Every structure is written in C-alpha cells, then in structure tokens.
Coordinates of C-alpha atoms in Angstrom, one line a residue:
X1 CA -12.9 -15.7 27.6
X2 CA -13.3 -18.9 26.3
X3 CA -11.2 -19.5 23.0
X4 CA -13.7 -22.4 21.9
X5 CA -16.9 -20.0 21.5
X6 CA -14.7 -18.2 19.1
X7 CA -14.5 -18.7 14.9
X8 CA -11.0 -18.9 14.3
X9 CA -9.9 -16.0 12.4
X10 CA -12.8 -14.0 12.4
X11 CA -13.3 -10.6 14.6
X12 CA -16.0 -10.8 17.2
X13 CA -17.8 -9.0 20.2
X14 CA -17.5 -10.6 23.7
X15 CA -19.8 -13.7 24.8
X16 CA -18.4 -13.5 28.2
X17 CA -19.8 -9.8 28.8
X18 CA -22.9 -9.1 31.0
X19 CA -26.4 -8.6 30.0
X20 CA -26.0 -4.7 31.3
X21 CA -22.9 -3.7 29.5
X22 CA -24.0 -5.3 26.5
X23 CA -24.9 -2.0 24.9
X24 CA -22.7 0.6 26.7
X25 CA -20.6 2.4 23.9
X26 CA -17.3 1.2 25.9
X27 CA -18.6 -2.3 25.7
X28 CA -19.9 -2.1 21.7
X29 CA -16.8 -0.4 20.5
X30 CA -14.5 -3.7 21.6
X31 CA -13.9 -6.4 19.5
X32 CA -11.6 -9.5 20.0
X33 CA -9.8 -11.6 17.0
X34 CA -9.1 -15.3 17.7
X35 CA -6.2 -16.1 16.1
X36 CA -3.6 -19.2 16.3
X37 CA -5.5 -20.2 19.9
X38 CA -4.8 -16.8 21.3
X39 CA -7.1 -13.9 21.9
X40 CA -5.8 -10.4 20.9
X41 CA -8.4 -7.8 22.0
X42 CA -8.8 -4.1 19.9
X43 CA -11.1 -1.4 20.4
X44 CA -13.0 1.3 17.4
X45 CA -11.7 5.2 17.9
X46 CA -13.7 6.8 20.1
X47 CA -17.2 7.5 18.8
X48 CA -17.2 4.3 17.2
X49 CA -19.4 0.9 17.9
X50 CA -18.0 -2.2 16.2
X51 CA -20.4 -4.2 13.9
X52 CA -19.7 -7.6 14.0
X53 CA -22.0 -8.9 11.1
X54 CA -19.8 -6.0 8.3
X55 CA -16.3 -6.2 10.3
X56 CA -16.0 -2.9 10.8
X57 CA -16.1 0.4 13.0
X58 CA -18.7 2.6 12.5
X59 CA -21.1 5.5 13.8
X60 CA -23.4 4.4 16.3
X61 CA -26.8 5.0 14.6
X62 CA -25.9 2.4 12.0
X63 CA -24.5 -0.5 14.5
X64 CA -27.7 -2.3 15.5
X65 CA -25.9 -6.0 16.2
X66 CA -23.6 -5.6 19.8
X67 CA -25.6 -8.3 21.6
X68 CA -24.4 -10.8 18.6
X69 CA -21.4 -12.4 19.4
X70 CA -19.9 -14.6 16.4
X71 CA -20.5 -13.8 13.1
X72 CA -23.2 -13.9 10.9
X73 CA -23.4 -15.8 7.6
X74 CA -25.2 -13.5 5.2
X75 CA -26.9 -15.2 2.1
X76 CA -26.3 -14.9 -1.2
X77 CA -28.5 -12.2 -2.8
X78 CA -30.4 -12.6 -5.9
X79 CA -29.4 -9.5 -8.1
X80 CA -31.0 -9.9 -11.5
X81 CA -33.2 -13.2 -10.5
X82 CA -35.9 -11.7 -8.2
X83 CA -37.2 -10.2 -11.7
X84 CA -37.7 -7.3 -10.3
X85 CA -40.7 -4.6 -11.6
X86 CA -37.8 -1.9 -11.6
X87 CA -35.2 -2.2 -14.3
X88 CA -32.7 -0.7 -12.4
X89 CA -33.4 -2.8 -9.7
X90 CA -31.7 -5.5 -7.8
X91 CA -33.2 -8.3 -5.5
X92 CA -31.7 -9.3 -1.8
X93 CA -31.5 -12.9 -1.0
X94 CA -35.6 -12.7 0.2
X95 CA -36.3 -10.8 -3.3
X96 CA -36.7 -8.0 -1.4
X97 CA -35.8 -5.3 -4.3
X98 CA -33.6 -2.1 -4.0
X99 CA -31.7 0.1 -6.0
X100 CA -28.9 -1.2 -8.1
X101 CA -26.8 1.5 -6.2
X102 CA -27.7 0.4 -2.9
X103 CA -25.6 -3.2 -3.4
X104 CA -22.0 -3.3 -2.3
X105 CA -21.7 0.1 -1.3
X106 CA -20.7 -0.5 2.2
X107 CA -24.1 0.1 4.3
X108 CA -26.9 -2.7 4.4
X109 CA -30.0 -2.4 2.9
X110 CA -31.2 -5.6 2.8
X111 CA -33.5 -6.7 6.0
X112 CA -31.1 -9.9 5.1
X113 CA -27.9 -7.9 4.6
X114 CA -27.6 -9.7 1.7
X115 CA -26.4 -6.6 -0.3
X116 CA -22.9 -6.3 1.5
X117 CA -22.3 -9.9 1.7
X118 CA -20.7 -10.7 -1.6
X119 CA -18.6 -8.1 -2.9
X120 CA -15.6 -9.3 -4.5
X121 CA -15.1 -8.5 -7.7
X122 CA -17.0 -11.2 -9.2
X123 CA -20.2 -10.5 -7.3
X124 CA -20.3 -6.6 -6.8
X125 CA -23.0 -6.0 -9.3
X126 CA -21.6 -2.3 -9.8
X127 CA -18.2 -3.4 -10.6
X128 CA -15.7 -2.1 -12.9
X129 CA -16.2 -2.8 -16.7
X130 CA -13.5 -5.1 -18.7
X131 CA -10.4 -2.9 -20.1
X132 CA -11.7 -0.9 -23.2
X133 CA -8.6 -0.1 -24.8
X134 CA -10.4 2.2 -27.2
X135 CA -12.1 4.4 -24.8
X136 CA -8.9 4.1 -22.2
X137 CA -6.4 6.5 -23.4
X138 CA -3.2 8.0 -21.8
X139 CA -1.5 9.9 -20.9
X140 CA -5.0 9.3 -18.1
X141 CA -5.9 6.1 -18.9
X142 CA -4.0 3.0 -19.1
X143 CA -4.9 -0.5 -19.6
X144 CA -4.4 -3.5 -22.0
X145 CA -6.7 -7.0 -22.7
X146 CA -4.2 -8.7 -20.6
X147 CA -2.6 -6.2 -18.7
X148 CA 0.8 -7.2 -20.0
X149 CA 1.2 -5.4 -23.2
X150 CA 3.4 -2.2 -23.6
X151 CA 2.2 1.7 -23.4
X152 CA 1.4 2.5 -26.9
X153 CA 2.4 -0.8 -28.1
X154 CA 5.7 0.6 -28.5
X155 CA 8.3 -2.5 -29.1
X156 CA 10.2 -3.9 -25.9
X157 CA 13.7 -4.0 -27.8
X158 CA 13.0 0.6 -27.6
X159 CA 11.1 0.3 -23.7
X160 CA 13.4 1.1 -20.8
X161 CA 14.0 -1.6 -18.4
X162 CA 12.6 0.1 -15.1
X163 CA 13.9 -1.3 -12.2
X164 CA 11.9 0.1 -8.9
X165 CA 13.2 -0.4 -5.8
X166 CA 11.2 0.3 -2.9
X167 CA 11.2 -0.1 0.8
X168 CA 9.3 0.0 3.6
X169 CA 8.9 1.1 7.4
X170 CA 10.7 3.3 9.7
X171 CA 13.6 5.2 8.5
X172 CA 16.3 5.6 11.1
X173 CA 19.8 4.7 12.4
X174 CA 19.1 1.5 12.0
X175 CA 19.1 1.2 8.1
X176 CA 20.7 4.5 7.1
X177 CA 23.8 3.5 6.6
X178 CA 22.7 0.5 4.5
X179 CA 20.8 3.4 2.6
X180 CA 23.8 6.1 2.1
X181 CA 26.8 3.9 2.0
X182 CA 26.4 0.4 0.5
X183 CA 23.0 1.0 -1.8
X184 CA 22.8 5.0 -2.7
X185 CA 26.5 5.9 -3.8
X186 CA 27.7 8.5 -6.0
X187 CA 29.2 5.7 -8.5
X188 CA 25.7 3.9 -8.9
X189 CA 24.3 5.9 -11.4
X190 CA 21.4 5.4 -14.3
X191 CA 22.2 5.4 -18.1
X192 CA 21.7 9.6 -18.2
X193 CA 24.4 9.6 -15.3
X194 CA 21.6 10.7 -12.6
X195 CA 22.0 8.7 -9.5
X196 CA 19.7 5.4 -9.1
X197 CA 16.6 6.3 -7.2
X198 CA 14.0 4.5 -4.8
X199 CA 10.8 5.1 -3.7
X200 CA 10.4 5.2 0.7
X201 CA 7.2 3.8 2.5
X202 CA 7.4 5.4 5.9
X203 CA 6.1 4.5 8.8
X204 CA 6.1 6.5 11.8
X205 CA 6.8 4.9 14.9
X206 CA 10.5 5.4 15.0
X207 CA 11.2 7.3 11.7
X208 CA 14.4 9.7 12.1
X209 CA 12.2 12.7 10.2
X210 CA 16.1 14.5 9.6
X211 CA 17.0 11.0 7.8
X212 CA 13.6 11.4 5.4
X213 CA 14.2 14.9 4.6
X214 CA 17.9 14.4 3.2
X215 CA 15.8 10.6 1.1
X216 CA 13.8 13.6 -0.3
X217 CA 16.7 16.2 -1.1
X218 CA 18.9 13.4 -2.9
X219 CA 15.4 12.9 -5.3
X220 CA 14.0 9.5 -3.8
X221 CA 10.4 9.4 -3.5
X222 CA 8.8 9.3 0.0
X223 CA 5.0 7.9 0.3
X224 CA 3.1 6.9 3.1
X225 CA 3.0 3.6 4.8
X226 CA 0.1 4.2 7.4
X227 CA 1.1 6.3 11.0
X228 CA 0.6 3.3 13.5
X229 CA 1.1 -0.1 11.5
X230 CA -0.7 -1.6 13.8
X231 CA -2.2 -5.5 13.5
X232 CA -4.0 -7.6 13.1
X233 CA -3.1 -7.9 9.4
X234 CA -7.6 -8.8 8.9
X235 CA -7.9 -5.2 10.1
X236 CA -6.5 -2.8 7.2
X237 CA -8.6 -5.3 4.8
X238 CA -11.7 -5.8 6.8
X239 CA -12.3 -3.3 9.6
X240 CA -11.0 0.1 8.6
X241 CA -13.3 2.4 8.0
X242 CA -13.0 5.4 5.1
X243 CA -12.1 7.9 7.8
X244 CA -9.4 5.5 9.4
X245 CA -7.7 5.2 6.3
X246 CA -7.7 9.0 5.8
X247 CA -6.6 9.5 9.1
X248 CA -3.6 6.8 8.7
X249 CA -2.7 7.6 5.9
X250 CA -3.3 11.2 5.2
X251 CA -2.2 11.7 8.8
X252 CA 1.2 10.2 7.9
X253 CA 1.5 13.0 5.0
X254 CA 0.9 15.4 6.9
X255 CA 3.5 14.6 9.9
X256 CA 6.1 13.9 7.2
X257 CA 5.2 17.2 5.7
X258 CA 5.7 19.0 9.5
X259 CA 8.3 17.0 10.7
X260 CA 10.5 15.8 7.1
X261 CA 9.4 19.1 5.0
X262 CA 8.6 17.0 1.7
X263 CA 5.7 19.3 0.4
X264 CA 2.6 17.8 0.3
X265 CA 2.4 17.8 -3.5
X266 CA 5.1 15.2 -3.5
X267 CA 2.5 12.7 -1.8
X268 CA 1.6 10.9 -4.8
X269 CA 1.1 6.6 -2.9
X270 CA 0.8 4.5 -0.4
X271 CA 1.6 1.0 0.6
X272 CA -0.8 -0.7 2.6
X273 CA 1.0 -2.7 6.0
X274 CA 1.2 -6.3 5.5
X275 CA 0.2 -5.8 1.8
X276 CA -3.3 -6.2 2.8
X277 CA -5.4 -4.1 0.3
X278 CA -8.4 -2.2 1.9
X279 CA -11.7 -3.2 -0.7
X280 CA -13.3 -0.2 -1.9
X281 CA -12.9 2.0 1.0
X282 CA -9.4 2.6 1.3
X283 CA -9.6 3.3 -3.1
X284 CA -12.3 5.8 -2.2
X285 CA -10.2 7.5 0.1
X286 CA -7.4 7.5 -2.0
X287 CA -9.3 9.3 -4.9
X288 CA -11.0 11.6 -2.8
X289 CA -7.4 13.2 -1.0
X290 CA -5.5 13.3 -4.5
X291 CA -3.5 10.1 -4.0
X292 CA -1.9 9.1 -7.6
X293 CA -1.0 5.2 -6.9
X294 CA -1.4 2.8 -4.9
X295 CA 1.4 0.1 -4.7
X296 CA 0.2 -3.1 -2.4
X297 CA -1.5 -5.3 -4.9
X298 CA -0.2 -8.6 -5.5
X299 CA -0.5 -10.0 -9.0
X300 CA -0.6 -14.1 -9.6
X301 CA 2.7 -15.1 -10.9
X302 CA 2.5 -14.8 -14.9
X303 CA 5.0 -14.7 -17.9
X304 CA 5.1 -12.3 -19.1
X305 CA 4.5 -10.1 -15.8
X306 CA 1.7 -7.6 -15.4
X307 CA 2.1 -3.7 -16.3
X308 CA 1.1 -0.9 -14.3
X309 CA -2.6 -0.1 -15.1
X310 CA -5.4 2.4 -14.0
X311 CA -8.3 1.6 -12.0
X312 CA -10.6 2.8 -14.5
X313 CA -11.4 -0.1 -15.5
X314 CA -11.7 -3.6 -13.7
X315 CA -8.1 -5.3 -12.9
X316 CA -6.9 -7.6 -15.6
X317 CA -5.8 -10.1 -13.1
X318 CA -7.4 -12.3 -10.2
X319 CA -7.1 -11.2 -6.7
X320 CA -4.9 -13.3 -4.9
X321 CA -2.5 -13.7 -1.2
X322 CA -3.9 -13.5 2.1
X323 CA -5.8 -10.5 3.0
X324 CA -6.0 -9.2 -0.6
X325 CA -9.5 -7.5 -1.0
X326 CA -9.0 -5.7 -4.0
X327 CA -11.1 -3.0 -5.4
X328 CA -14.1 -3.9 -7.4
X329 CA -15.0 -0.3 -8.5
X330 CA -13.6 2.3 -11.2
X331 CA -11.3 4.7 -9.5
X332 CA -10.7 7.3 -13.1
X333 CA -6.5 8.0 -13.0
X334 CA -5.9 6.0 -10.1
X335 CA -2.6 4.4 -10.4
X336 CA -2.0 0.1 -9.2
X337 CA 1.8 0.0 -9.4
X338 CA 1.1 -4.2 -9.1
X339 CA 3.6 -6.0 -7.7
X340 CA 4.8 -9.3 -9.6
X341 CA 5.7 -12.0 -7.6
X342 CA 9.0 -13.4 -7.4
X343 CA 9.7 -17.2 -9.1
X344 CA 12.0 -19.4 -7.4
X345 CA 11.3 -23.2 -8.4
X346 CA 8.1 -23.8 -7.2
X347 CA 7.7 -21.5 -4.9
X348 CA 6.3 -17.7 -5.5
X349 CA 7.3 -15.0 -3.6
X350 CA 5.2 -11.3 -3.1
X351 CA 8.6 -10.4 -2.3
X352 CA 12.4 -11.0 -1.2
X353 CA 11.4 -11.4 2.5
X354 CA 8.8 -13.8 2.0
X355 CA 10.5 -16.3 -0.1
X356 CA 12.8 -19.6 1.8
X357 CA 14.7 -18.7 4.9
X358 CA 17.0 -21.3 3.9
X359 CA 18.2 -19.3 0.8
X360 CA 21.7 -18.2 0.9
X361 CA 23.3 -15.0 -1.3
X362 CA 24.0 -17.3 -4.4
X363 CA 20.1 -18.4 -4.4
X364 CA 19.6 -14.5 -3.7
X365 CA 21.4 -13.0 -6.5
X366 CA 19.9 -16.3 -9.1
X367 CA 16.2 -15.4 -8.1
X368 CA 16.7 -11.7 -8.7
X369 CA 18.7 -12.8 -11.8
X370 CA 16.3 -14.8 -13.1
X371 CA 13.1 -12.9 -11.9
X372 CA 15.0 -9.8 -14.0
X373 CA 15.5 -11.6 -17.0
X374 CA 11.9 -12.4 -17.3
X375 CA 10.8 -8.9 -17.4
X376 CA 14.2 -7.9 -19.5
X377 CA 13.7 -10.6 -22.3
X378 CA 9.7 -10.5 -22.6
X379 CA 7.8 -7.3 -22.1
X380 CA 9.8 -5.3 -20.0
X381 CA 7.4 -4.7 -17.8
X382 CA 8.5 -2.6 -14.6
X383 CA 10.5 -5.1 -12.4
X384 CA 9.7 -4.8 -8.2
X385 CA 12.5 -5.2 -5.5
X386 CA 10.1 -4.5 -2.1
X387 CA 12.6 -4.6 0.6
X388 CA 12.6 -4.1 4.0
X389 CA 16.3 -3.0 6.0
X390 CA 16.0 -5.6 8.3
X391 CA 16.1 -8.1 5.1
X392 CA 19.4 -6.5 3.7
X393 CA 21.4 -6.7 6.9
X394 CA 21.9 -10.3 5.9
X395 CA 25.3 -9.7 4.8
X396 CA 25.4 -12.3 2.3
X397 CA 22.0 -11.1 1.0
X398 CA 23.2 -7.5 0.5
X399 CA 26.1 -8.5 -1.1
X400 CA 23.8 -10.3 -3.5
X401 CA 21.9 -7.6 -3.9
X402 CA 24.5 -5.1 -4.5
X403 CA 26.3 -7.4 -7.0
X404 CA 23.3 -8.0 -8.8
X405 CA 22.3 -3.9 -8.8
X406 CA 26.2 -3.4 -10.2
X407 CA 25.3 -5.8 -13.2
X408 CA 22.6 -4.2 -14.3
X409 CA 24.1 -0.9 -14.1
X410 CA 26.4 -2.1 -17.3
X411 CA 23.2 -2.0 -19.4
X412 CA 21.9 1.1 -21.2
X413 CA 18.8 0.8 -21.3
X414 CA 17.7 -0.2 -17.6
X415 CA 17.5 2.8 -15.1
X416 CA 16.4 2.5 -11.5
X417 CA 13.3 4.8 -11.0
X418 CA 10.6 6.0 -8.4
X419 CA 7.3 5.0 -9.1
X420 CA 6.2 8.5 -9.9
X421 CA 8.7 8.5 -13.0
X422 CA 7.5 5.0 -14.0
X423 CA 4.2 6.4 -14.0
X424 CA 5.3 9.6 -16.0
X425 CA 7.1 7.2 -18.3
X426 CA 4.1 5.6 -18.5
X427 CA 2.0 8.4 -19.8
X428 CA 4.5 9.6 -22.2
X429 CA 6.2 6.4 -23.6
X430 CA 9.2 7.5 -25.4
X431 CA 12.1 4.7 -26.8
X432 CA 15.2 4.4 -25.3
X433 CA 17.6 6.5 -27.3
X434 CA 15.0 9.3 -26.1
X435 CA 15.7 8.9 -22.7
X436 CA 18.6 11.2 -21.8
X437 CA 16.4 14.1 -23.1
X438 CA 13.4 13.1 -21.3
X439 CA 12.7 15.5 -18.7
X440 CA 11.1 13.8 -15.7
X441 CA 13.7 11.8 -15.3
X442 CA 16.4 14.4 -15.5
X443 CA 19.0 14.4 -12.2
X444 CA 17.2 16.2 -9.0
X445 CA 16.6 20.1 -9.5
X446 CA 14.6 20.7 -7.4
X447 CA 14.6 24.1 -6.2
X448 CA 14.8 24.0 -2.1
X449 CA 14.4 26.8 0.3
X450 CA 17.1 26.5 3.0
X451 CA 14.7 25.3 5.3
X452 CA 13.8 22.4 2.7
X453 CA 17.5 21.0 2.8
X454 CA 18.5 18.6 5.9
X455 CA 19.9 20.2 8.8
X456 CA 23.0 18.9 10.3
X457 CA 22.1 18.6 13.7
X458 CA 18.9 17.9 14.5
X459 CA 16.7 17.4 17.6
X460 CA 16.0 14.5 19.6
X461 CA 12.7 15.1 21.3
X462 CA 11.4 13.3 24.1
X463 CA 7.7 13.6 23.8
X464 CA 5.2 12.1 25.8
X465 CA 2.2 10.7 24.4
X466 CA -1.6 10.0 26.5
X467 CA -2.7 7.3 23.9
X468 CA 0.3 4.9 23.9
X469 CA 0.8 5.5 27.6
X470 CA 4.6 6.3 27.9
X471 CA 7.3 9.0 26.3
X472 CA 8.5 8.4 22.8
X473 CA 11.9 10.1 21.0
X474 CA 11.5 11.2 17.4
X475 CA 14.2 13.0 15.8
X476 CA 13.5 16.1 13.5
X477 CA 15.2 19.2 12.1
X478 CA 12.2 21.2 13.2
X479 CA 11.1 22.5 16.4
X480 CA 9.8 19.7 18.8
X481 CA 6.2 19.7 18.8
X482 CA 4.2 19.3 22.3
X483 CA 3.3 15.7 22.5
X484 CA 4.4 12.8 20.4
X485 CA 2.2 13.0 16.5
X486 CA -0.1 10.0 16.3
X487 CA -3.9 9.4 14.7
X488 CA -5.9 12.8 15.2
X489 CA -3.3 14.4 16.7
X490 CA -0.6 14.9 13.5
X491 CA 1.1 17.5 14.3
X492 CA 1.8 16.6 18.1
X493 CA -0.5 19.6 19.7
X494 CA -2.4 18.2 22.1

C-alpha cells in the first residue's frame, strides 16, 4: 500500500484492492490507519462492514461507501437557516429538511450526510441544556454554573479533602507488591481509622483474577477498564460501535464477576484506554447497562478545579486532549468523575505519567504538593492521582509518593476514598466533624460468603484461545474455564 494515498491520521478502506473484492464482506470490514508513516491495518467483528465516511463498524444494510477509499469531507448543515415549513425541523447542508431528532444521532439522514458531520458539543443541535441549578437537585442531580462550586454550597473549611487514587490496567505479580506492601498497609489509615482506599481499572489481558478478588475483600473499588485495550487510541473515540463498547466493557464485568467474584452490583465505572472518551455512544451504553460514572474526561487546567457533576445537563467545561469526544447529550444520574489536570510550571499534565520524563522524586512530591494544595486551600474539590504500576516502580517516584500520601495522612480532615464514596459523599454532603458517623464510608463490612474471600492457592490455567492465535495463562481461584475469556466469549466457553 502506498502510504502517500493515505490522510495521515485518519482510518480508511484499501486503494490498493481489486475492483472484485471491493464489496466482499472480508474486504469491506477492513480498514487501515496511517499513522506516523506507518500502516497499522484492523478489521470490524464479524458481521460488520466499516464505513469510511462515519469511522465506524456497522451492520451491513447501512454501509453503502466500501468502494471510497479516503475520507469524505461532509458539509456543514444548515439547522435553523433552511427556514424550514416544519417547526420542529432542521435543514442539511442542501436545505434538505428532517426531523430535529434525526441530526447527530449516529445514522445519516442527509443525502449530504450533513447531519452526522458536526457533532461536538457546540454543533449537536439536540445537545444538553446549560446547568439549571434549580431544577438539578441531589442527591440525583449535581451541577453548578461553573462546575466548581461545593454540594449544597456547604463551606470548604467543613468539606472533606477527598483524595482518590486510582489505577489502571492488569493486576498481577507485577504490581502487587507495590499494592500490598509499600502503598496499602495497615498503618495508612483515614481520619475514622478505616484503611485508605483506591479505586482499580482492570484490564484483562494478564490480570491475576485471585490478586483482584483479595483488592475487593480489603474494600478497594474494582471497575472496568475495557477486555482487550487494544489501539489505535482514534478507535475507542471514533470507531466503536454501541455494541462494542458493551461488549468491552460489560464483557470485562462480567469476567471479573466469573473469574474475581466482585458481584456485579459493585460495577458502578469505567475508564476508557488512553483516556479517549467514546462521544455519545459509549454514554448511551453506559446508561443503558446501569453504569454509575464514568471517569476518563479530562478537564482544562482551572483554579479552582472542577467538581464531579452529572450529565444531566451539558458539561461546564470545554472538551479538551487528544481523542477527547465528549458527550453532547443528557445522560439523567450519570456520574463524570472529571479528572483535573496536574500543574507543573508551564506544563499541564492529565496525569503523573504524562508530565516530564526528566522529573526526578523532589519535582514528584512538589507537583503533587502543590497540585494538592490547590484543591486543599480553594474549593476542595476531589483531588485525582491516576497511576499506572509501571509509573511507581521508579523508586524515587514511589518514594515521593509515599512520602507525600504519609503527609497528608497527619490531616483530619482529608481521607483517601473510592470514587463510589466520593459520589455518595456527594449526594449526601455532610461537614467534617460528621464524618466518623457517616456510614458509607465506614471500614469494610461487607458480608462475604466463603467463596467471596481470596483463596490461597489458586490456579494457573493455561488456556488456549482461536482469536489471538496462541495459549494464554490467567490465574483464578475458580475452576479454569475451557478457552481463554475474550470479546463474545466472557466466560471462556467456547
């Protein structure tokens, strides 16, 4: 293929094929992304034809483009200019007029496609409405003018500095010990005297399933963090459809739940890979399977920071970083646990991993210093530490970081939560002297069944698996399932 006939950056069909296989199903469904000067080639889930002009996989009947080849430029539509006849009617970029409803919902309408092409959340003519702090009540509703004011306007000096910590990926012997003996000890405990908590983004590929269970019995909170977490980056913002996202993401819940044992009602969010947020369709899948929150928004870099807020209402901040398509719709009790960017000088980092390589554990602790106070001293909104393992085995960097963690333990009135208790804070603000009484975030009592607790020895199964082509281990206190778990094929049956 040549790299030239290719638009850097953007995902298209093949120019090189023939005339004949042009419009075979095995032909339609692959697509090619030209990234850097190199061509990385992906193919839709079987069933699926990839349409090059919406970026995305979908059901045959409604790909009609596999002989185009590059992308198409779609105009900007008209909306409320064509004048249409119809009141409730919008016009394409040819003044061809449809339903209001028809623009931005993810099919084309327009003979132009003009309806789908401009959909951010300054042009989606069915967006959210501004906050309406009068209509927007909690403990189900939550949102401010500027989306950094406090729940119930109660007074920062009386709001609990929450600190969340939360990492992401595979959870195995490659981080555990960073996890049980340098971060999660007995002596690191919150104001109340429960022990600091974290909230888990797993991955699947590699995740010891034993190692998740005992996160859950100690009380951290596990979410999902997508089955394959597979790239390119363009493809969880652009290409994947409503049913991928249910089946990566929903599909990791449920092999957690098979293979881990955290009951499925503990599933409350998600983080999307690479932080790229999935528009309107992975929102829609989110509020349609009963997730709570959603945690992979990145906020610009404010002072003070940005609060939690529902998607009731439209996002009190831009949309901003690479691959960020946010949601432009209302999504009624759906949680954004936004994450505020880290400060360093003049740079601005989504998190700890993605700020200078050049830092050393001084400049570490000083940025997380620093980045605290400005949450501590202001509004207190929720301050975000988004790790990865790999990160922390930097020894002078986890050092830092467990200095920094030991300093803020000598303050009474900052506790290191899950995002489910930020959210339960959240809905039932209540001042600090309160807080040792407050029930949700009482020390874990959870009542397990013996086969909820961790086993001691687990299994190491050797599985082999027909889509990734060669045997994979997974480790699991349960009984080894026939084939390795992956996308439509959860609980390793087939």
């Amino acid at each position: 293929m040549d790299n030239a006939n290719l638009k850097v950056n953007k995902i298209v069909g093949n120019p090189d094929r023939s005339v004949d296989d042009m419009w075979t199903s095995n032909e339609c469904s692959r697509y090619y992304l030209c990234l850097e000067g190199e061509v990385f080639e992906f193919q839709c889930s079987k069933g699926l034809l990839f349409d090059v002009n919406r970026q995305l996989c979908d059901m045959p009947q409604n790909v009609h483009n596999c002989d185009v080849t590059t992308e198409t430029l779609i105009p900007k539509p008209q909306l409320e200019n064509a004048k249409c006849a119809n009141a409730t009617h919008l016009g394409c970029a040819n003044d061809m007029c449809l339903p209001a409803e028809y623009f931005c919902d993810g099919a084309f309408d327009c003979e132009d496609n003009s309806d789908e092409g401009w959909c951010d959340v300054t042009y989606d003519p069915n967006a959210a409405l501004p906050c309406d702090p009068g209509l927007c009540l909690l403990p189900d509703c939550f949102c401010t003018k500027h989306g950094n004011e406090t729940p119930n306007h109660i007074v920062p000096s009386q709001t609990p500095q929450m600190i969340t910590l939360t990492f992401d990926g595979a959870v195995n012997h490659e981080n555990w010990d960073i996890y049980t003996r340098q971060l999660f000890t007995l002596d690191r405990t919150n104001p109340n005297g429960c022990p600091i908590k974290a909230t888990f983004f797993v991955s699947h590929p590699y995740t010891n399933y034993r190692h998740v269970q005992k996160l859950w019995n100690d009380g951290h909170e596990i979410a999902v963090h997508s089955i394959t977490h597979r790239g390119p980056e363009e493809w969880w913002s652009k290409n994947a459809t409503v049913e991928e996202w249910f089946d990566e993401m929903v599909g990791q819940a449920n092999i957690i739940n098979r293979f881990g044992k955290v009951w499925m009602e503990d599933f409350r969010g998600l983080r999307v890979p690479y932080l790229s947020v999935g528009w309107n369709r992975q929102f829609l899948m989110m509020q349609e399977f009963g997730f709570v929150y959603d945690a992979t928004v990145v906020a610009p870099a404010v002072d003070p920071p940005y609060w939690p807020y529902t998607l009731d209402y439209k996002m009190p901040h831009s949309c901003t970083g690479n691959n960020q398509y946010c949601p432009t719709r209302s999504y009624a009790g759906l949680w954004e646990m936004v994450i505020n960017p880290l400060i360093h000088g003049k740079h601005v980092c989504a998190t700890l991993e993605y700020c200078p390589t050049t830092l050393n554990g001084d400049d570490i602790y000083q940025i997380l210093m620093n980045n605290f106070k400005r949450h501590y001293l202001k509004n207190r909104a929720p301050f975000g530490i988004h790790l990865n393992a790999t990160w922390l085995k930097n020894n002078e960097y986890l050092t830092a970081f467990k200095k920094f963690t030991d300093e803020l333990l000598k303050l009474d009135d900052v506790y290191f939560v899950t995002y489910r208790e930020v959210i339960d804070w959240i809905r039932r603000p209540t001042p600090v002297l309160q807080l040792k009484k407050f029930q949700p975030w009482q020390c874990n009592n959870k009542q397990f069944q013996e086969s909820d607790i961790a086993c001691s020895k687990p299994k190491t199964c050797k599985l082999p698996s027909k889509v990734l082509e060669h045997d994979k281990y997974m480790i699991t206190c349960m009984d080894c399932p026939k084939s390795y778990p992956w996308i439509r094929n959860e609980f390793g049956l087939e």
